[in-house]
Coordinates of C-alpha atoms and ligand atoms in Angstrom, one line a residue:
M70 CA 100.5 160.3 -91.1
K71 CA 98.4 157.4 -90.9
V72 CA 99.5 153.8 -89.8
L73 CA 97.0 150.6 -90.6
V74 CA 97.6 147.8 -88.0
L75 CA 96.3 144.1 -88.6
G76 CA 94.9 143.1 -85.0
S77 CA 92.7 145.4 -82.2
G78 CA 93.6 144.4 -79.7
Q79 CA 95.9 145.8 -76.7
L80 CA 99.2 145.9 -78.5
A81 CA 97.5 147.7 -81.3
R82 CA 95.6 150.2 -78.6
M83 CA 99.0 151.1 -77.1
M84 CA 100.5 152.0 -80.2
A85 CA 97.9 154.2 -80.8
L86 CA 99.0 155.9 -77.9
A87 CA 102.5 155.8 -78.2
S88 CA 101.8 157.1 -81.8
A89 CA 99.3 160.2 -81.0
P90 CA 102.0 162.8 -79.9
L91 CA 104.3 161.9 -83.0
N92 CA 100.9 162.9 -85.0
I93 CA 100.7 159.4 -86.5
E94 CA 97.3 158.3 -86.5
I95 CA 96.5 154.2 -85.7
I96 CA 93.5 152.8 -87.3
A97 CA 93.3 149.2 -86.6
Y98 CA 91.6 146.3 -88.6
D99 CA 90.0 143.0 -86.3
V100 CA 90.3 140.8 -88.2
N101 CA 88.2 138.3 -86.3
N102 CA 85.2 140.4 -87.7
Q103 CA 86.3 142.3 -90.5
N104 CA 85.6 145.7 -89.3
V105 CA 88.4 148.9 -89.1
V106 CA 87.9 149.8 -85.7
H107 CA 89.2 152.8 -83.7
P108 CA 92.1 150.8 -81.1
L109 CA 91.2 153.0 -78.4
T110 CA 87.5 152.6 -78.4
Q111 CA 87.0 150.0 -80.9
Q112 CA 84.5 152.2 -82.7
L113 CA 83.5 151.3 -86.1
I114 CA 85.0 153.0 -88.6
N115 CA 83.1 152.9 -92.0
L116 CA 85.9 151.8 -94.2
S117 CA 86.5 148.5 -95.7
L118 CA 89.6 147.0 -95.7
E119 CA 90.3 147.8 -99.4
Q120 CA 89.4 151.2 -98.4
A121 CA 91.4 151.5 -95.3
I122 CA 94.5 149.9 -97.5
D123 CA 94.5 153.1 -99.3
D124 CA 93.9 155.6 -96.8
V125 CA 97.1 154.7 -95.0
T126 CA 100.7 155.4 -95.4
V127 CA 101.9 152.3 -93.7
I128 CA 99.8 148.8 -92.6
T129 CA 101.9 146.5 -90.0
A130 CA 101.1 144.2 -87.5
E131 CA 100.3 143.1 -83.9
F132 CA 100.1 139.6 -84.1
E133 CA 101.2 136.7 -86.6
H134 CA 97.9 134.8 -86.4
I135 CA 96.8 136.8 -89.3
P136 CA 94.5 134.9 -92.3
H137 CA 98.0 134.6 -95.1
D138 CA 95.0 136.0 -98.0
I139 CA 94.8 139.1 -95.2
L140 CA 98.4 139.5 -95.8
D141 CA 98.6 138.8 -99.3
I142 CA 96.2 141.8 -100.2
C143 CA 98.0 143.7 -97.7
S144 CA 101.2 143.4 -98.5
Q145 CA 100.4 143.6 -102.7
S146 CA 99.8 147.3 -101.6
G147 CA 103.4 147.5 -101.0
K148 CA 102.7 149.3 -97.8
F149 CA 103.5 146.2 -94.8
Q150 CA 105.9 146.1 -92.5
P151 CA 107.6 143.8 -91.8
N152 CA 107.7 141.5 -94.3
P153 CA 105.2 138.7 -94.5
D154 CA 107.5 136.2 -94.7
A155 CA 108.1 137.2 -90.8
I156 CA 104.5 137.5 -90.2
K157 CA 104.5 133.8 -91.4
A158 CA 107.6 132.4 -89.5
G159 CA 106.3 134.2 -86.2
G160 CA 102.8 132.0 -87.0
D161 CA 104.0 128.8 -87.8
R162 CA 106.8 126.4 -85.5
R163 CA 108.1 124.6 -88.3
L164 CA 108.9 127.8 -90.5
E165 CA 110.0 129.6 -87.1
K166 CA 112.6 126.8 -87.4
A167 CA 113.9 126.4 -90.4
L168 CA 114.7 130.3 -89.5
L169 CA 116.2 130.2 -86.8
D170 CA 119.1 126.8 -88.2
N171 CA 118.9 129.5 -91.4
A172 CA 120.1 132.3 -89.4
K173 CA 122.1 130.0 -87.5
V174 CA 121.5 130.5 -84.0
S175 CA 121.3 127.8 -81.5
N176 CA 117.5 126.2 -80.5
A177 CA 116.6 123.4 -79.4
K178 CA 116.9 120.0 -81.8
Y179 CA 113.3 119.3 -83.2
H180 CA 111.8 116.5 -85.6
I181 CA 108.5 117.8 -87.2
I182 CA 105.4 115.0 -87.2
N183 CA 102.7 114.2 -89.0
T184 CA 102.4 110.7 -88.2
K185 CA 102.7 108.4 -85.8
E186 CA 105.7 107.0 -87.0
D187 CA 107.3 110.9 -87.2
F188 CA 106.0 110.5 -83.3
L189 CA 108.4 107.5 -83.2
N190 CA 111.5 108.7 -85.0
A191 CA 111.1 112.4 -83.1
I192 CA 111.7 109.7 -79.6
D193 CA 115.0 108.8 -81.4
I194 CA 116.1 112.1 -83.3
V195 CA 115.2 114.0 -80.0
G196 CA 115.1 112.3 -77.2
L197 CA 113.0 112.3 -73.5
P198 CA 112.1 114.6 -71.8
M199 CA 110.5 115.9 -75.0
V200 CA 107.4 118.9 -75.5
L201 CA 105.5 118.6 -78.4
K202 CA 103.7 122.3 -79.7
S203 CA 101.3 122.6 -82.7
A204 CA 102.7 124.6 -85.2
L205 CA 100.0 126.2 -85.8
G206 CA 97.8 128.5 -83.6
G207 CA 99.9 128.1 -80.3
Y208 CA 99.7 130.8 -77.7
D209 CA 100.3 131.1 -74.1
G210 CA 101.6 128.0 -73.9
K211 CA 98.3 126.2 -74.9
G212 CA 98.8 123.4 -77.9
Q213 CA 101.6 121.9 -76.2
W214 CA 102.5 118.7 -74.9
R215 CA 105.0 117.4 -72.2
L216 CA 106.0 113.6 -73.0
K217 CA 108.2 112.4 -70.0
E218 CA 108.3 108.3 -70.6
H219 CA 108.0 105.8 -73.0
D220 CA 104.6 104.9 -71.7
Q221 CA 102.5 108.1 -72.3
V222 CA 103.2 107.9 -76.2
N223 CA 100.3 106.3 -77.1
Q224 CA 97.9 108.6 -75.4
V225 CA 99.8 111.5 -76.0
W226 CA 99.6 111.0 -79.9
N227 CA 95.4 110.2 -79.5
E228 CA 95.6 113.4 -78.1
M229 CA 98.0 115.3 -80.4
E230 CA 96.2 112.8 -83.6
E231 CA 92.7 114.7 -82.7
L232 CA 94.6 118.5 -83.3
I233 CA 96.8 117.6 -86.0
K234 CA 92.9 116.4 -87.6
S235 CA 91.5 119.2 -86.6
S236 CA 92.5 121.6 -89.6
P237 CA 93.9 121.0 -92.8
N238 CA 97.9 122.3 -92.4
Q239 CA 98.3 121.7 -89.1
A240 CA 101.1 119.7 -86.7
M241 CA 103.1 118.9 -84.5
V242 CA 107.0 119.7 -83.7
A243 CA 109.0 117.5 -81.2
E244 CA 111.4 119.9 -79.2
Q245 CA 113.7 118.4 -76.4
F246 CA 113.4 119.4 -73.2
I247 CA 115.3 122.4 -72.3
P248 CA 116.2 122.4 -68.5
F249 CA 117.0 126.0 -68.4
N250 CA 117.8 128.4 -65.4
R251 CA 115.8 131.6 -66.5
E252 CA 113.9 132.2 -69.3
V253 CA 114.6 135.7 -70.7
S254 CA 114.1 137.5 -74.1
L255 CA 115.2 140.5 -76.4
I256 CA 113.0 143.6 -77.8
G257 CA 114.9 145.5 -81.0
A258 CA 113.9 146.8 -83.9
R259 CA 115.1 147.4 -87.3
N260 CA 114.8 149.7 -90.0
K261 CA 115.0 149.9 -93.8
N262 CA 119.0 150.7 -94.1
G263 CA 119.5 147.8 -91.6
D264 CA 120.2 150.1 -88.6
M265 CA 119.1 148.1 -85.4
V266 CA 118.6 149.4 -82.0
T267 CA 118.0 146.5 -78.8
Y268 CA 116.6 147.3 -75.5
P269 CA 118.1 145.7 -72.4
L270 CA 117.4 141.5 -72.1
T271 CA 114.0 141.2 -70.1
E272 CA 113.8 138.3 -67.7
N273 CA 110.5 136.5 -67.8
V274 CA 108.9 134.3 -65.0
H275 CA 105.7 132.5 -66.6
V276 CA 103.0 131.1 -64.2
D277 CA 100.4 128.1 -65.6
G278 CA 102.0 128.5 -68.9
V279 CA 101.3 132.5 -68.9
L280 CA 103.8 135.6 -68.7
A281 CA 103.2 137.0 -65.1
L282 CA 106.2 139.2 -64.3
S283 CA 109.5 140.7 -66.6
T284 CA 112.1 142.3 -65.5
A285 CA 114.3 144.8 -67.2
L286 CA 118.1 143.3 -66.5
E287 CA 120.9 145.2 -65.5
G288 CA 124.4 144.4 -65.3
T289 CA 124.5 141.4 -67.9
S290 CA 127.0 142.8 -70.4
E291 CA 128.0 139.2 -72.0
L292 CA 124.6 137.6 -72.1
Q293 CA 123.5 140.9 -73.9
Q294 CA 126.2 140.7 -76.2
Q295 CA 124.6 137.0 -77.2
A296 CA 121.4 138.3 -77.5
D297 CA 122.3 141.2 -79.7
K298 CA 124.1 138.8 -81.8
M299 CA 121.0 136.6 -82.7
F300 CA 118.8 139.7 -83.0
S301 CA 120.7 140.7 -85.1
A302 CA 121.4 137.1 -87.2
I303 CA 117.6 136.8 -87.2
A304 CA 116.6 140.1 -88.5
D305 CA 118.9 140.3 -91.2
E306 CA 118.1 136.8 -92.4
L307 CA 114.2 138.0 -92.5
N308 CA 115.3 141.7 -93.9
Y309 CA 113.3 142.5 -90.7
I310 CA 111.5 146.0 -90.6
G311 CA 110.0 147.1 -87.5
V312 CA 110.3 145.7 -83.1
L313 CA 111.3 141.8 -83.2
A314 CA 111.4 139.9 -80.0
I315 CA 113.4 137.1 -79.3
E316 CA 112.2 134.5 -76.6
F317 CA 115.2 133.0 -75.1
F318 CA 116.5 129.6 -72.8
D319 CA 119.4 130.9 -70.3
V320 CA 121.2 127.7 -69.7
N321 CA 124.8 128.5 -67.5
G322 CA 124.7 131.3 -69.3
Q323 CA 124.2 130.4 -72.7
L324 CA 121.4 131.1 -75.0
L325 CA 119.2 129.2 -76.5
V326 CA 116.4 130.9 -78.7
N327 CA 113.0 129.1 -78.0
E328 CA 110.9 131.2 -80.3
I329 CA 110.6 134.4 -81.8
A330 CA 107.3 136.9 -82.0
P331 CA 107.6 139.6 -85.1
R332 CA 105.7 142.3 -83.4
V333 CA 106.0 143.9 -80.2
H334 CA 105.5 141.9 -77.1
N335 CA 104.0 141.4 -73.6
S336 CA 107.7 141.2 -72.4
G337 CA 108.5 144.9 -73.7
H338 CA 105.7 146.1 -71.9
W339 CA 108.1 147.4 -68.9
T340 CA 109.8 150.4 -71.9
Q341 CA 106.6 152.5 -71.4
Q342 CA 108.3 153.2 -68.4
G343 CA 111.3 152.1 -67.9
T344 CA 113.2 153.7 -71.3
D345 CA 113.0 156.7 -73.4
V346 CA 111.1 155.3 -76.4
C347 CA 108.6 152.7 -75.4
Q348 CA 108.5 149.3 -78.0
F349 CA 105.0 150.6 -79.3
E350 CA 106.6 153.8 -80.5
M351 CA 109.7 152.3 -81.7
H352 CA 107.7 149.9 -83.8
I353 CA 105.8 152.8 -85.0
R354 CA 108.7 154.9 -85.7
A355 CA 110.8 151.6 -87.6
V356 CA 107.9 150.9 -89.8
C357 CA 107.4 154.8 -91.2
N358 CA 111.3 155.1 -91.4
L359 CA 112.1 157.6 -88.7
P360 CA 115.0 157.7 -86.3
L361 CA 115.4 154.4 -84.4
N362 CA 116.9 155.7 -80.5
G363 CA 116.0 155.7 -77.1
T364 CA 116.4 152.1 -75.7
E365 CA 119.0 152.7 -72.7
L366 CA 117.1 152.1 -69.0
L367 CA 116.8 154.6 -66.7
R368 CA 115.7 153.2 -64.0
S369 CA 115.2 149.9 -62.8
T370 CA 111.9 148.7 -64.1
A371 CA 109.6 145.7 -64.2
M372 CA 106.1 144.6 -65.4
I373 CA 103.1 142.0 -63.6
N374 CA 100.7 141.1 -65.7
I375 CA 96.8 141.5 -64.8
L376 CA 95.1 138.5 -65.3
G377 CA 91.5 138.1 -65.3
E378 CA 91.1 140.9 -63.1
D379 CA 89.1 143.7 -64.2
S380 CA 89.9 146.6 -61.1
L381 CA 92.5 146.9 -58.8
P382 CA 92.6 148.2 -55.2
K383 CA 92.3 151.9 -55.4
N384 CA 95.4 152.3 -53.0
I385 CA 98.0 151.6 -55.7
L386 CA 97.6 154.8 -56.8
T387 CA 99.6 155.9 -53.6
M388 CA 102.4 154.2 -54.9
P389 CA 103.0 157.4 -57.8
N390 CA 105.9 154.6 -58.7
C391 CA 102.9 152.4 -60.3
H392 CA 101.5 152.8 -63.7
V393 CA 98.8 151.2 -64.1
H394 CA 98.2 150.5 -68.1
W395 CA 94.3 148.8 -68.5
Y396 CA 93.3 147.0 -72.2
G397 CA 89.7 148.3 -71.7
K398 CA 88.6 144.1 -71.7
E399 CA 85.8 142.5 -70.8
K400 CA 86.6 140.4 -68.3
R401 CA 87.2 136.6 -69.0
A402 CA 89.3 134.1 -66.6
G403 CA 92.9 134.5 -67.3
R404 CA 92.5 136.6 -70.2
K405 CA 95.6 139.7 -70.2
M406 CA 93.4 142.6 -68.9
G407 CA 96.1 144.7 -68.4
H408 CA 99.6 145.3 -66.4
I409 CA 101.4 147.5 -63.8
N410 CA 104.8 148.8 -64.3
V411 CA 106.8 149.5 -61.1
C412 CA 109.7 151.7 -60.9
A413 CA 112.9 152.3 -58.9
S414 CA 116.3 154.3 -58.1
S415 CA 118.2 150.8 -58.3
S416 CA 117.1 147.5 -58.6
E417 CA 117.1 146.3 -54.6
N418 CA 114.3 149.2 -53.9
L419 CA 112.9 147.9 -57.2
Q420 CA 112.2 144.2 -55.1
K421 CA 110.9 146.2 -51.9
E422 CA 108.8 148.4 -54.4
L423 CA 107.3 144.8 -55.6
A424 CA 107.3 143.6 -51.7
T425 CA 105.4 146.4 -51.1
L426 CA 102.7 146.0 -54.1
S427 CA 102.3 142.5 -52.9
T428 CA 100.8 143.4 -50.1
I429 CA 98.0 145.9 -51.4
L430 CA 97.4 143.0 -54.6
D431 CA 95.2 140.3 -54.0
N432 CA 97.4 137.5 -53.8
D433 CA 95.4 135.1 -55.2
A434 CA 95.5 137.0 -58.7
F435 CA 99.3 137.6 -58.5
P436 CA 100.7 134.4 -57.4
V437 CA 103.7 135.8 -58.9
L438 CA 104.4 138.7 -56.1
A439 CA 103.4 135.9 -53.0
Ligands
ATP509 P1 104.0 132.6 -75.3 O1 102.7 132.8 -76.4 O2 103.6 132.6 -73.7 O3 105.0 132.9 -75.8 P2 103.7 130.0 -76.6 O4 102.2 129.2 -76.6 O5 103.9 130.2 -77.8 O6 103.2 130.7 -75.4 P3 106.4 128.7 -76.0 O7 107.0 130.0 -75.6 O8 107.0 127.9 -77.2 O9 105.1 128.7 -76.3 O10 106.2 127.6 -74.5 C1 105.5 128.0 -73.4 C2 106.3 127.8 -72.4 O11 106.7 126.5 -72.3 C3 107.9 128.3 -72.3 O12 107.9 129.8 -71.6 C4 108.7 127.9 -71.5 O13 108.8 127.7 -70.5 C5 108.0 126.1 -71.4 N1 108.9 126.1 -73.0 C6 108.6 125.4 -74.4 N2 109.6 124.9 -74.7 C7 110.1 124.1 -73.4 C8 111.0 123.5 -74.1 N3 112.0 123.2 -75.6 N4 112.3 123.4 -73.7 C9 111.6 123.3 -71.6 N5 110.8 124.2 -71.8 C10 109.7 124.3 -72.7
MG510 MG1 106.8 131.8 -75.7

């Protein structure tokens, strides 16, 4: 079987690595330069998008910011999974908020802003402090503002107005600031029959708005139940097929949905070492209508992102429970270059392993471990 993935970054790469043993071949479409490429080598494959669509059994995506004309061409073939509405909702915070409301899952109070008048109304409706997020194109905390005091209104508006005017369908979503205790996420999958599986919840630590550390949670059954319930409400609402990620705020044991990602997710990379079936294989299984299982936590596992670095001390390989995954990308400041999965026999030992790892790694490059 052959699958076409829209997007040719590390997520497509890891889908290819996970699918090869199942004899499922992945080809990738780079939406930026419109080339069909091999997801591991980026080598050009001599096919147009239309030819690639004909060539495969299933089409899916590694990210949500896909031009709608490309999505439409792919979905017209009847091969595209998940349904394009899910991809669109993941790429537009207005649609995403409407989806969360329709699925009746708790999320931060919000108001959509197109004009300064909307902005002033948002302050009444949502209250201060508030978080302002661009409707389109946001990732890794980009395109966001925080408004704490009334006297910042004019300055923040001037900056936001520039962004709103920069592209035709752009707007802002004002969101109530949530004083959360921590951030967690849930990765799960749903297939055509409506069968669902979820992985254990993951606790996420961000540094400067970018995910730095994800740890699989153990022994949190009450929280897991809440998350699973919201997952099934959202996945059913979308009639979703594939892996879907949900980011939550944990406020004193009550979960609030922050956002969804209609795809495999950075906070699920630990599943490569922590479970029998990782999120990448799971996504391919779901979109190819194969059985879903193997999400149980096999051993305590955490993931550390490698940001802006293209080499690590060789010593890391003296720790057999550290698994390095490079993405083969060119070095750029802050860029997601790879990740390290760390495993241990208990969560206590995992903390010890992370402490050992921090003595090997450069503390400036991995501040989350310092
Ligand atoms: P990513 O690509 O990393 O998921 P993003 O650009 O899609 O980020 P969000 O996840 O919505 O944006 O926000 C980034 C971070 O900002 C969140 O992980 C959280 O720490 C903080 N944040 C977002 N919304 C709120 C809120 N309403 N209240 C408090 N903090 C928030
Ligand atoms: Mg996020």
